[in-house]
XYZ file of C-alpha atoms in Angstrom:
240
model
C 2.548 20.789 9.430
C 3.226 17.086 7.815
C 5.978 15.246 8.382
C 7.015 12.484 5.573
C 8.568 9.376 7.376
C 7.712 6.658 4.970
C 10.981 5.243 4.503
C 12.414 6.613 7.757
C 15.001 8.913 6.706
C 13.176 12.167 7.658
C 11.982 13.654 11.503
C 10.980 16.100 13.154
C 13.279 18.664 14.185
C 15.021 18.986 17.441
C 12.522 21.696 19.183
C 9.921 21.030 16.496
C 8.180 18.464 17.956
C 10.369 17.542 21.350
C 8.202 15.326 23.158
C 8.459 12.459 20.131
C 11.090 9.799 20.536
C 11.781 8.778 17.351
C 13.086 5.034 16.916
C 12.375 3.867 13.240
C 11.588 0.038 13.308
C 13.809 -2.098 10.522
C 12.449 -5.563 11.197
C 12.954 -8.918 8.380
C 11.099 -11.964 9.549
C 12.479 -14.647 7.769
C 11.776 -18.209 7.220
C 13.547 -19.445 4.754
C 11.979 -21.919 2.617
C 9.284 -22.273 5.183
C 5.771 -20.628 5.519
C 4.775 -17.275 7.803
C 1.452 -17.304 8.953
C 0.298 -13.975 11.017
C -2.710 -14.963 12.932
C -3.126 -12.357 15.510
C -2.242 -8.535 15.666
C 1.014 -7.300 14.899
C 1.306 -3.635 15.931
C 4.838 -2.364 14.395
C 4.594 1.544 15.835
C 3.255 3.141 18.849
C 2.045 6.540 18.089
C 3.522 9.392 19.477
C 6.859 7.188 19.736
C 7.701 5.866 16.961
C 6.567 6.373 12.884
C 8.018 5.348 9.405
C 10.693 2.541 9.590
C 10.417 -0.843 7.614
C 9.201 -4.393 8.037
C 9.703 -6.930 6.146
C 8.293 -10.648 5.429
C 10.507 -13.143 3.807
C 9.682 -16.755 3.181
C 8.394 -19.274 1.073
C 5.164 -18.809 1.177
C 3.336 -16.334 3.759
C -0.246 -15.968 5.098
C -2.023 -13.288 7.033
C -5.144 -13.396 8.523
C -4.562 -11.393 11.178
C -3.214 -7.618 11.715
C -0.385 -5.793 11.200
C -0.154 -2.291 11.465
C 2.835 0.388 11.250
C 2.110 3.551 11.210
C 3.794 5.667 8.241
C 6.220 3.020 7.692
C 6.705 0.320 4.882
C 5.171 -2.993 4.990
C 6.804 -5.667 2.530
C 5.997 -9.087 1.576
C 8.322 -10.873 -0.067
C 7.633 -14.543 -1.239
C 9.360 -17.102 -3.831
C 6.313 -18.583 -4.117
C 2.804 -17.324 -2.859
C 1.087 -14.728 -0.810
C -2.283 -14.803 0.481
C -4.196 -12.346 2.768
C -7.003 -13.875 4.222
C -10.967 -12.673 4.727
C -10.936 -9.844 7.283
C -6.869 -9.606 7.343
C -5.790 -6.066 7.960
C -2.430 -4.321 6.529
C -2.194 -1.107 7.932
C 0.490 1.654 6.825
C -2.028 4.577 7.233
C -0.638 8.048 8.475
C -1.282 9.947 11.650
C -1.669 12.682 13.369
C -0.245 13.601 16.212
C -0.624 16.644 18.816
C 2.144 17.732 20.971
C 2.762 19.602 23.860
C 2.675 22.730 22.489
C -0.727 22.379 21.031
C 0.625 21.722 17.503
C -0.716 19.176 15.292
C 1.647 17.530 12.955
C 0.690 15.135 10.035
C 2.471 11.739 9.396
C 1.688 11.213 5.642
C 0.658 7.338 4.618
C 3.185 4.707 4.186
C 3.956 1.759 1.584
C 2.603 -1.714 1.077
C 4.678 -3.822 -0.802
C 2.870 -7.345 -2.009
C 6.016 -9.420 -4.101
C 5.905 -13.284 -5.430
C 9.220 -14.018 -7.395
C 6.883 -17.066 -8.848
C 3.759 -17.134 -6.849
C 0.165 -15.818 -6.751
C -1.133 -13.132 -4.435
C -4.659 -13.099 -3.372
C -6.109 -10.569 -1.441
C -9.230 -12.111 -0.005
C -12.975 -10.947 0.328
C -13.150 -7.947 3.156
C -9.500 -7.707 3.205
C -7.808 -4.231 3.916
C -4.823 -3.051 2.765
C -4.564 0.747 3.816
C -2.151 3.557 3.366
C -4.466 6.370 3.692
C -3.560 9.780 5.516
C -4.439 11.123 9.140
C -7.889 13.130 8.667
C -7.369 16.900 8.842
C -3.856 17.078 6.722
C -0.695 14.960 4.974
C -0.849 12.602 1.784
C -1.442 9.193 1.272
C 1.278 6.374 0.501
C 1.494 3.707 -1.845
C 0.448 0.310 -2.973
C 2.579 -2.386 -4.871
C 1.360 -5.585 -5.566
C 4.171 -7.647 -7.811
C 3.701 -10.906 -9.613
C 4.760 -10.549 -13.052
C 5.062 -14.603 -13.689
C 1.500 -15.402 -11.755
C -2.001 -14.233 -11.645
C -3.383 -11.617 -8.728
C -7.111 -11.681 -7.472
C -7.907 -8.775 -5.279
C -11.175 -8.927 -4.007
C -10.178 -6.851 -0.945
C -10.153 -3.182 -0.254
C -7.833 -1.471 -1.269
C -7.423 2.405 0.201
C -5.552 5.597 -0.347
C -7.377 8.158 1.158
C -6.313 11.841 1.444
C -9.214 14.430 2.977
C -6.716 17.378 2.863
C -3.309 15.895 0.563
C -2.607 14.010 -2.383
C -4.168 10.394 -2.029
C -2.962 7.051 -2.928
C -0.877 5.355 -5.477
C -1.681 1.459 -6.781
C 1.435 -0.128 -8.972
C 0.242 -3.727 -10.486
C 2.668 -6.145 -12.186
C 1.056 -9.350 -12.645
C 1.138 -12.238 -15.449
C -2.874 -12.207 -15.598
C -5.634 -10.641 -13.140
C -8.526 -12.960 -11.942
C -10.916 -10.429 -11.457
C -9.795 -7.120 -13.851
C -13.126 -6.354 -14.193
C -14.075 -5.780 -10.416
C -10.720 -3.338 -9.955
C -12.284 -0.447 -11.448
C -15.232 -0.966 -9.178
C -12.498 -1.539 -5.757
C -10.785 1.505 -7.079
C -14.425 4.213 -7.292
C -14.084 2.973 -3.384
C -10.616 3.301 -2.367
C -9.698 7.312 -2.356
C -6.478 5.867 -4.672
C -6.113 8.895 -7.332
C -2.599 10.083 -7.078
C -0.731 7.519 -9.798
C -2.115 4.042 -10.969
C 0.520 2.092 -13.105
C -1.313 -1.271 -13.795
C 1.082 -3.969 -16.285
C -0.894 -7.087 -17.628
C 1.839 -9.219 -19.072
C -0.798 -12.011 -20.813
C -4.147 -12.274 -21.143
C -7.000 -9.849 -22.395
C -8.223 -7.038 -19.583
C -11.798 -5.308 -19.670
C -12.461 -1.727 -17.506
C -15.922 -0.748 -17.128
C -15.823 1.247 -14.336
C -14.586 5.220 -14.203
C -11.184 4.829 -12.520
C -10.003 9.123 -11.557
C -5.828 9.326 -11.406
C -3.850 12.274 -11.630
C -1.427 9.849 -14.045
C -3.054 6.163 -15.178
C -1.205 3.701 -17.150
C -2.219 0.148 -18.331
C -0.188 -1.286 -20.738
C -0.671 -4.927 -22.133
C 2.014 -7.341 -23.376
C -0.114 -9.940 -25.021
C -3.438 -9.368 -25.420
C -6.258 -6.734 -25.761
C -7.921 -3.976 -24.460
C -11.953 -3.585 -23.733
C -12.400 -0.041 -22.255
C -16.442 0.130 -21.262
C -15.823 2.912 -18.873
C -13.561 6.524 -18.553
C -10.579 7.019 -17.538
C -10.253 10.714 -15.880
C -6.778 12.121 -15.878
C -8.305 16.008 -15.725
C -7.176 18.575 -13.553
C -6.620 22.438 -13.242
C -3.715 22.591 -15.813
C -3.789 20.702 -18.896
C -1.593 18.005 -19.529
C-alpha cells in the first residue's frame, strides 16, 4: 500500500503501520531582508519516523549549495528577490518506502518543490538536483514549481519525477522569460516528469525541439511566438 503525506494531513492508521511515529515537520527559516545560504546537509525527515510536513525558506535572497532533503514533504523557497541553487546542490522531496514489523511494505508517494521570486531570478545551476521522484517498487511522484513571473529562470539542472510503478512527476513554470527554453525539452526526455507540465512564458519568443511525453502539457505565451521543432505526446489508452 501507498500512503500520500505530501502536505501532512494524511497517516497511517492506528494498527496499520504501528511501529511509525509520525511527527510532521512545519519549519520557516526566515531572514528577513537578509540572505540564506545552505552550505552543508540539511536532512528534514528521518525515515521510518517521520514523512510529509513542510519547510519553508524566507528571505531576501537565498542560496543553496548544499543538501536538503525531506522525505515526502514540501520544500519551499520563497524570495523577494533571487534564488540560486548552486552546481551539485541537492533538493530532495523524493518518496519512500518503508517496511514494518509485520513484513508490510508501504509507499510514501513524492513530495513538492516550490522555487518562488516575488521579483527575482532563479537559477538552477549545472548538475543541480531537484527531486520528487517515488520509492522504487510502488507510490507516485510529487511536484515541481518554479515561480518568477516578473524575471527570467535558467535551469540547467536536473530536474526529476520518477514513478517505476505510479503516476510520475508534475513541472509548473511561471517565468517572465527562460534563458535556456531550448535545453528544457532535452532536461525533461531525462527527468521521468510526465504526469502534468503547465509551462507560462510571459515575454519573449520560446523554441521546443525536443519530444516532451505528459499526460496534460500546456505552454501558453503572453507576448511572443511559438517555434515547435519537436512533438508533444499527450496519448494514452483513452482518447482525450
Amino acid at each position: 500500500s501507498y500512503v500520500p503525506l505530501v502536505d501532512g494531513s494524511q497517516y497511517p492508521e492506528q494498527g496499520e503501520i504501528d511501529e511509525i511515529l509520525y511527527e510532521p515537520l512545519d519549519f520557516l527559516v526566515d531572514s528577513g531582508n537578509g540572505t540564506i545560504s545552505v552550505t552543508q546537509g540539511l536532512v528534514g525527515s528521518d525515515p521510518g519516523k517521520s514523512m510529509g510536513g513542510r519547510l519553508t525558506f524566507q528571505g531576501k535572497t537565498i542560496e543553496n549549495s548544499g543538501t536538503i532533503d525531506l522525505d515526502s514533504g514540501i520544500i519551499h523557497f520563497k524570495a523577494l528577490e533571487g534564488i540560486r541553487m548552486e552546481p551539485g546542490a541537492k533538493v530532495l522531496a523524493q518518496g519512500k518506502a518503508y517496511q514494518d514489523g509485520f513484513g508490510n511494505t508501504h509507499y510514501f508517494n513524492g513530495g513538492k518543490v516550490i522555487y518562488e521570486t516575488q521579483a527575482g531570478s532563479i537559477a538552477l545551476g549545472s548538475s543541480s538536483v531537484t527531486d520528487v521522484s517515488a520509492p522504487a517498487g510502488g507510490g507516485e511522484a510529487g511536484s515541481i514549481h518554479i515561480l518568477a513571473p516578473t524575471a527570467d529562470l535558467d535551469i540547467q539542472g536536473r530536474l526529476l519525477g520518477k514513478a517505476e510503478a505510479g503516476i510520475g512527476g508534475s513541472l509548473y513554470m511561471d517565468a517572465r522569460a527562460f534563458a535556456n527554453m531550448t535545453s528544457l525539452g532535452a532536461i525533461l526526455q531525462q527527468s521521468g516528469i510526465n504526469n502534468q507540465i503547465d509551462l507560462r512564458v510571459r515575454q519573449g519568443d520560446v523554441s521546443l525541439a525536443h519530444e516532451v511525453v505528459a499526460r496534460s502539457f500546456r505552454l501558453s505565451v503572453d507576448r511572443g511566438s511559438v517555434d515547435l521543432d519537436g512533438m508533444i505526446d499527450a496519448s494514452g489508452q483513452d482518447g482525450g
